[in-house]
Amino acid sequence: MSDLGKLAGRTLEIYERNAARYDRERGRSLFEKGWLDRFAAMVPAGGRILDVGCGTGAPIGDYLAGSGHAVTGVDGAAAMIALARDRRPERDWQLGDMRALEMGERFDGVLAWDSFFHLTGDEQREVLPRLLRHVRPGGPLMLTVGPAEGEVTGHVADDVVYHASLSPEEYRRIIEACGAEVAAFAVEDPACDGHTVLLARAG
C-alpha cells in the first residue's frame, strides 16, 4: 500500500485524536453561508437534513437547525459525536462511518461538507450512490470535493490528513447513473474560502 493509501486509512484516527482542538480552531465565520442557503432552499420548511461527517455540529449544523430544519448528525469519530452531544443534547447525533451508511430512511436533504473528500477515489465511487439513496426525490445532496481528479494532503491540527477527488465529469456520470442531476459545480469558489462545491438534486 502507498503512503497516501496508509494515510487515507488514518483519517478517523486523526479526527478522534484532535477533536477538541479541531472544535476550538474551527472557524465560525460561516463563509459557507451562501451554499448552505442554496442547499436549504431546496429543502422544505422544517425538513429533515442528514449531515454526514458532522463533526461537533458547529457551525454548519447549528446554522441549519437555527433555520428551522431538523438536523441529524453522523460522524465516524466518537470524540466528535461526544462533543456534539454535550453541546446540543436535544439533537440526534449518531456514530457511524459514511462508507457503511445505512439509515433505513430518506431525508429531505443530505450534506457532506469537508468530509466526503477524505475518502479515496474508489470509496467515493461506492459512497456517492449510497448518499443519493438517502435523499428523497427532488432533494439536494451537497458535497465538498476537489477541482480535478487526484490525491492531495491537508492538515488537521498538526497532523497531515488525506484528501481525494474524482473528476467533475466522473461525478456527473455517477450522479446521472443514479437518476439524479448536477445542479451546480463550483471550482475553488472564492466566495467560499476556495472550496469546490458539488450540489446535486436526487431523482
mmCIF file with all atom_site columns, N, CA and C in Angstrom, residues 55-97:
data_model
loop_
_atom_site.group_PDB
_atom_site.id
_atom_site.type_symbol
_atom_site.label_atom_id
_atom_site.label_alt_id
_atom_site.label_comp_id
_atom_site.label_asym_id
_atom_site.label_entity_id
_atom_site.label_seq_id
_atom_site.pdbx_PDB_ins_code
_atom_site.Cartn_x
_atom_site.Cartn_y
_atom_site.Cartn_z
_atom_site.occupancy
_atom_site.B_iso_or_equiv
_atom_site.pdbx_formal_charge
_atom_site.auth_seq_id
_atom_site.auth_comp_id
_atom_site.auth_asym_id
_atom_site.auth_atom_id
_atom_site.pdbx_PDB_model_num
ATOM 1   N N  . GLY A 1 55 ? -18.963 16.317 12.399 1.00 0.00 ? 55 GLY A N  1
ATOM 2   C CA . GLY A 1 55 ? -18.058 16.839 13.411 1.00 0.00 ? 55 GLY A CA 1
ATOM 3   C C  . GLY A 1 55 ? -18.806 17.122 14.699 1.00 0.00 ? 55 GLY A C  1
ATOM 4   N N  . THR A 1 56 ? -18.591 18.296 15.258 1.00 0.00 ? 56 THR A N  1
ATOM 5   C CA . THR A 1 56 ? -19.258 18.673 16.510 1.00 0.00 ? 56 THR A CA 1
ATOM 6   C C  . THR A 1 56 ? -20.574 19.394 16.270 1.00 0.00 ? 56 THR A C  1
ATOM 7   N N  . GLY A 1 57 ? -20.945 19.555 15.000 1.00 0.00 ? 57 GLY A N  1
ATOM 8   C CA . GLY A 1 57 ? -22.199 20.222 14.673 1.00 0.00 ? 57 GLY A CA 1
ATOM 9   C C  . GLY A 1 57 ? -22.118 21.730 14.599 1.00 0.00 ? 57 GLY A C  1
ATOM 10  N N  . ALA A 1 58 ? -20.937 22.280 14.808 1.00 0.00 ? 58 ALA A N  1
ATOM 11  C CA . ALA A 1 58 ? -20.755 23.728 14.757 1.00 0.00 ? 58 ALA A CA 1
ATOM 12  C C  . ALA A 1 58 ? -19.694 24.083 13.708 1.00 0.00 ? 58 ALA A C  1
ATOM 13  N N  . PRO A 1 59 ? -19.985 25.071 12.870 1.00 0.00 ? 59 PRO A N  1
ATOM 14  C CA . PRO A 1 59 ? -21.165 25.939 12.898 1.00 0.00 ? 59 PRO A CA 1
ATOM 15  C C  . PRO A 1 59 ? -22.293 25.493 11.944 1.00 0.00 ? 59 PRO A C  1
ATOM 16  N N  . ILE A 1 60 ? -22.020 24.504 11.078 1.00 0.00 ? 60 ILE A N  1
ATOM 17  C CA . ILE A 1 60 ? -22.965 24.217 9.995  1.00 0.00 ? 60 ILE A CA 1
ATOM 18  C C  . ILE A 1 60 ? -24.274 23.639 10.518 1.00 0.00 ? 60 ILE A C  1
ATOM 19  N N  . GLY A 1 61 ? -24.207 22.613 11.356 1.00 0.00 ? 61 GLY A N  1
ATOM 20  C CA . GLY A 1 61 ? -25.423 22.034 11.899 1.00 0.00 ? 61 GLY A CA 1
ATOM 21  C C  . GLY A 1 61 ? -26.217 23.053 12.687 1.00 0.00 ? 61 GLY A C  1
ATOM 22  N N  . ASP A 1 62 ? -25.509 23.896 13.439 1.00 0.00 ? 62 ASP A N  1
ATOM 23  C CA . ASP A 1 62 ? -26.192 24.935 14.216 1.00 0.00 ? 62 ASP A CA 1
ATOM 24  C C  . ASP A 1 62 ? -26.942 25.890 13.296 1.00 0.00 ? 62 ASP A C  1
ATOM 25  N N  . TYR A 1 63 ? -26.313 26.257 12.196 1.00 0.00 ? 63 TYR A N  1
ATOM 26  C CA . TYR A 1 63 ? -26.949 27.204 11.272 1.00 0.00 ? 63 TYR A CA 1
ATOM 27  C C  . TYR A 1 63 ? -28.204 26.597 10.645 1.00 0.00 ? 63 TYR A C  1
ATOM 28  N N  . LEU A 1 64 ? -28.104 25.363 10.188 1.00 0.00 ? 64 LEU A N  1
ATOM 29  C CA . LEU A 1 64 ? -29.252 24.718 9.550  1.00 0.00 ? 64 LEU A CA 1
ATOM 30  C C  . LEU A 1 64 ? -30.379 24.480 10.553 1.00 0.00 ? 64 LEU A C  1
ATOM 31  N N  . ALA A 1 65 ? -30.029 24.070 11.759 1.00 0.00 ? 65 ALA A N  1
ATOM 32  C CA . ALA A 1 65 ? -31.047 23.881 12.795 1.00 0.00 ? 65 ALA A CA 1
ATOM 33  C C  . ALA A 1 65 ? -31.683 25.212 13.171 1.00 0.00 ? 65 ALA A C  1
ATOM 34  N N  . GLY A 1 66 ? -30.865 26.264 13.208 1.00 0.00 ? 66 GLY A N  1
ATOM 35  C CA . GLY A 1 66 ? -31.382 27.580 13.524 1.00 0.00 ? 66 GLY A CA 1
ATOM 36  C C  . GLY A 1 66 ? -32.304 28.132 12.452 1.00 0.00 ? 66 GLY A C  1
ATOM 37  N N  . SER A 1 67 ? -32.210 27.561 11.253 1.00 0.00 ? 67 SER A N  1
ATOM 38  C CA . SER A 1 67 ? -33.093 27.957 10.159 1.00 0.00 ? 67 SER A CA 1
ATOM 39  C C  . SER A 1 67 ? -34.398 27.168 10.172 1.00 0.00 ? 67 SER A C  1
ATOM 40  N N  . GLY A 1 68 ? -34.567 26.335 11.192 1.00 0.00 ? 68 GLY A N  1
ATOM 41  C CA . GLY A 1 68 ? -35.826 25.621 11.353 1.00 0.00 ? 68 GLY A CA 1
ATOM 42  C C  . GLY A 1 68 ? -35.841 24.194 10.864 1.00 0.00 ? 68 GLY A C  1
ATOM 43  N N  . HIS A 1 69 ? -34.691 23.681 10.462 1.00 0.00 ? 69 HIS A N  1
ATOM 44  C CA . HIS A 1 69 ? -34.622 22.310 9.965  1.00 0.00 ? 69 HIS A CA 1
ATOM 45  C C  . HIS A 1 69 ? -34.268 21.339 11.093 1.00 0.00 ? 69 HIS A C  1
ATOM 46  N N  . ALA A 1 70 ? -34.696 20.104 10.937 1.00 0.00 ? 70 ALA A N  1
ATOM 47  C CA . ALA A 1 70 ? -34.356 19.038 11.887 1.00 0.00 ? 70 ALA A CA 1
ATOM 48  C C  . ALA A 1 70 ? -33.094 18.351 11.372 1.00 0.00 ? 70 ALA A C  1
ATOM 49  N N  . VAL A 1 71 ? -32.001 18.516 12.087 1.00 0.00 ? 71 VAL A N  1
ATOM 50  C CA . VAL A 1 71 ? -30.702 18.036 11.618 1.00 0.00 ? 71 VAL A CA 1
ATOM 51  C C  . VAL A 1 71 ? -30.283 16.788 12.389 1.00 0.00 ? 71 VAL A C  1
ATOM 52  N N  . THR A 1 72 ? -30.001 15.728 11.646 1.00 0.00 ? 72 THR A N  1
ATOM 53  C CA . THR A 1 72 ? -29.404 14.511 12.202 1.00 0.00 ? 72 THR A CA 1
ATOM 54  C C  . THR A 1 72 ? -27.941 14.501 11.813 1.00 0.00 ? 72 THR A C  1
ATOM 55  N N  . GLY A 1 73 ? -27.053 14.390 12.785 1.00 0.00 ? 73 GLY A N  1
ATOM 56  C CA . GLY A 1 73 ? -25.624 14.385 12.513 1.00 0.00 ? 73 GLY A CA 1
ATOM 57  C C  . GLY A 1 73 ? -25.025 12.997 12.666 1.00 0.00 ? 73 GLY A C  1
ATOM 58  N N  . VAL A 1 74 ? -24.197 12.612 11.707 1.00 0.00 ? 74 VAL A N  1
ATOM 59  C CA . VAL A 1 74 ? -23.491 11.335 11.743 1.00 0.00 ? 74 VAL A CA 1
ATOM 60  C C  . VAL A 1 74 ? -22.004 11.600 11.551 1.00 0.00 ? 74 VAL A C  1
ATOM 61  N N  . ASP A 1 75 ? -21.180 10.991 12.387 1.00 0.00 ? 75 ASP A N  1
ATOM 62  C CA . ASP A 1 75 ? -19.734 11.139 12.241 1.00 0.00 ? 75 ASP A CA 1
ATOM 63  C C  . ASP A 1 75 ? -19.049 9.857  12.692 1.00 0.00 ? 75 ASP A C  1
ATOM 64  N N  . GLY A 1 76 ? -17.913 9.562  12.079 1.00 0.00 ? 76 GLY A N  1
ATOM 65  C CA . GLY A 1 76 ? -17.189 8.344  12.405 1.00 0.00 ? 76 GLY A CA 1
ATOM 66  C C  . GLY A 1 76 ? -16.235 8.479  13.574 1.00 0.00 ? 76 GLY A C  1
ATOM 67  N N  . ALA A 1 77 ? -16.046 9.708  14.073 1.00 0.00 ? 77 ALA A N  1
ATOM 68  C CA . ALA A 1 77 ? -15.144 9.931  15.203 1.00 0.00 ? 77 ALA A CA 1
ATOM 69  C C  . ALA A 1 77 ? -15.968 10.080 16.480 1.00 0.00 ? 77 ALA A C  1
ATOM 70  N N  . ALA A 1 78 ? -15.824 9.140  17.380 1.00 0.00 ? 78 ALA A N  1
ATOM 71  C CA . ALA A 1 78 ? -16.620 9.146  18.613 1.00 0.00 ? 78 ALA A CA 1
ATOM 72  C C  . ALA A 1 78 ? -16.393 10.409 19.436 1.00 0.00 ? 78 ALA A C  1
ATOM 73  N N  . ALA A 1 79 ? -15.171 10.928 19.435 1.00 0.00 ? 79 ALA A N  1
ATOM 74  C CA . ALA A 1 79 ? -14.885 12.131 20.215 1.00 0.00 ? 79 ALA A CA 1
ATOM 75  C C  . ALA A 1 79 ? -15.644 13.334 19.670 1.00 0.00 ? 79 ALA A C  1
ATOM 76  N N  . MET A 1 80 ? -15.827 13.393 18.363 1.00 0.00 ? 80 MET A N  1
ATOM 77  C CA . MET A 1 80 ? -16.608 14.474 17.758 1.00 0.00 ? 80 MET A CA 1
ATOM 78  C C  . MET A 1 80 ? -18.069 14.370 18.180 1.00 0.00 ? 80 MET A C  1
ATOM 79  N N  . ILE A 1 81 ? -18.627 13.179 18.092 1.00 0.00 ? 81 ILE A N  1
ATOM 80  C CA . ILE A 1 81 ? -20.023 12.968 18.468 1.00 0.00 ? 81 ILE A CA 1
ATOM 81  C C  . ILE A 1 81 ? -20.239 13.276 19.950 1.00 0.00 ? 81 ILE A C  1
ATOM 82  N N  . ALA A 1 82 ? -19.268 12.922 20.782 1.00 0.00 ? 82 ALA A N  1
ATOM 83  C CA . ALA A 1 82 ? -19.381 13.210 22.218 1.00 0.00 ? 82 ALA A CA 1
ATOM 84  C C  . ALA A 1 82 ? -19.463 14.713 22.473 1.00 0.00 ? 82 ALA A C  1
ATOM 85  N N  . LEU A 1 83 ? -18.639 15.489 21.759 1.00 0.00 ? 83 LEU A N  1
ATOM 86  C CA . LEU A 1 83 ? -18.688 16.939 21.911 1.00 0.00 ? 83 LEU A CA 1
ATOM 87  C C  . LEU A 1 83 ? -20.021 17.497 21.425 1.00 0.00 ? 83 LEU A C  1
ATOM 88  N N  . ALA A 1 84 ? -20.505 16.950 20.313 1.00 0.00 ? 84 ALA A N  1
ATOM 89  C CA . ALA A 1 84 ? -21.785 17.408 19.769 1.00 0.00 ? 84 ALA A CA 1
ATOM 90  C C  . ALA A 1 84 ? -22.927 17.115 20.735 1.00 0.00 ? 84 ALA A C  1
ATOM 91  N N  . ARG A 1 85 ? -22.939 15.921 21.306 1.00 0.00 ? 85 ARG A N  1
ATOM 92  C CA . ARG A 1 85 ? -23.999 15.552 22.248 1.00 0.00 ? 85 ARG A CA 1
ATOM 93  C C  . ARG A 1 85 ? -23.949 16.396 23.507 1.00 0.00 ? 85 ARG A C  1
ATOM 94  N N  . ASP A 1 86 ? -22.745 16.720 23.942 1.00 0.00 ? 86 ASP A N  1
ATOM 95  C CA . ASP A 1 86 ? -22.607 17.533 25.146 1.00 0.00 ? 86 ASP A CA 1
ATOM 96  C C  . ASP A 1 86 ? -23.116 18.951 24.909 1.00 0.00 ? 86 ASP A C  1
ATOM 97  N N  . ARG A 1 87 ? -22.850 19.488 23.716 1.00 0.00 ? 87 ARG A N  1
ATOM 98  C CA . ARG A 1 87 ? -23.234 20.866 23.415 1.00 0.00 ? 87 ARG A CA 1
ATOM 99  C C  . ARG A 1 87 ? -24.712 20.993 23.076 1.00 0.00 ? 87 ARG A C  1
ATOM 100 N N  . ARG A 1 88 ? -25.236 20.061 22.268 1.00 0.00 ? 88 ARG A N  1
ATOM 101 C CA . ARG A 1 88 ? -26.619 20.135 21.795 1.00 0.00 ? 88 ARG A CA 1
ATOM 102 C C  . ARG A 1 88 ? -27.315 18.794 22.044 1.00 0.00 ? 88 ARG A C  1
ATOM 103 N N  . PRO A 1 89 ? -27.602 18.471 23.299 1.00 0.00 ? 89 PRO A N  1
ATOM 104 C CA . PRO A 1 89 ? -28.155 17.149 23.614 1.00 0.00 ? 89 PRO A CA 1
ATOM 105 C C  . PRO A 1 89 ? -29.548 16.918 23.039 1.00 0.00 ? 89 PRO A C  1
ATOM 106 N N  . GLU A 1 90 ? -30.237 17.973 22.652 1.00 0.00 ? 90 GLU A N  1
ATOM 107 C CA . GLU A 1 90 ? -31.584 17.822 22.122 1.00 0.00 ? 90 GLU A CA 1
ATOM 108 C C  . GLU A 1 90 ? -31.605 17.304 20.680 1.00 0.00 ? 90 GLU A C  1
ATOM 109 N N  . ARG A 1 91 ? -30.451 17.283 20.025 1.00 0.00 ? 91 ARG A N  1
ATOM 110 C CA . ARG A 1 91 ? -30.406 16.864 18.619 1.00 0.00 ? 91 ARG A CA 1
ATOM 111 C C  . ARG A 1 91 ? -30.052 15.391 18.496 1.00 0.00 ? 91 ARG A C  1
ATOM 112 N N  . ASP A 1 92 ? -30.260 14.872 17.297 1.00 0.00 ? 92 ASP A N  1
ATOM 113 C CA . ASP A 1 92 ? -29.994 13.467 17.001 1.00 0.00 ? 92 ASP A CA 1
ATOM 114 C C  . ASP A 1 92 ? -28.574 13.323 16.470 1.00 0.00 ? 92 ASP A C  1
ATOM 115 N N  . TRP A 1 93 ? -27.697 12.736 17.279 1.00 0.00 ? 93 TRP A N  1
ATOM 116 C CA . TRP A 1 93 ? -26.293 12.511 16.898 1.00 0.00 ? 93 TRP A CA 1
ATOM 117 C C  . TRP A 1 93 ? -26.034 11.013 16.849 1.00 0.00 ? 93 TRP A C  1
ATOM 118 N N  . GLN A 1 94 ? -25.420 10.546 15.785 1.00 0.00 ? 94 GLN A N  1
ATOM 119 C CA . GLN A 1 94 ? -25.172 9.115  15.631 1.00 0.00 ? 94 GLN A CA 1
ATOM 120 C C  . GLN A 1 94 ? -23.731 8.860  15.198 1.00 0.00 ? 94 GLN A C  1
ATOM 121 N N  . LEU A 1 95 ? -23.130 7.872  15.823 1.00 0.00 ? 95 LEU A N  1
ATOM 122 C CA . LEU A 1 95 ? -21.774 7.454  15.464 1.00 0.00 ? 95 LEU A CA 1
ATOM 123 C C  . LEU A 1 95 ? -21.869 6.504  14.291 1.00 0.00 ? 95 LEU A C  1
ATOM 124 N N  . GLY A 1 96 ? -21.196 6.823  13.197 1.00 0.00 ? 96 GLY A N  1
ATOM 125 C CA . GLY A 1 96 ? -21.253 5.949  12.031 1.00 0.00 ? 96 GLY A CA 1
ATOM 126 C C  . GLY A 1 96 ? -20.300 6.402  10.937 1.00 0.00 ? 96 GLY A C  1
ATOM 127 N N  . ASP A 1 97 ? -19.798 5.455  10.194 1.00 0.00 ? 97 ASP A N  1
ATOM 128 C CA . ASP A 1 97 ? -18.866 5.676  9.093  1.00 0.00 ? 97 ASP A CA 1
ATOM 129 C C  . ASP A 1 97 ? -19.667 5.789  7.794  1.00 0.00 ? 97 ASP A C  1
#
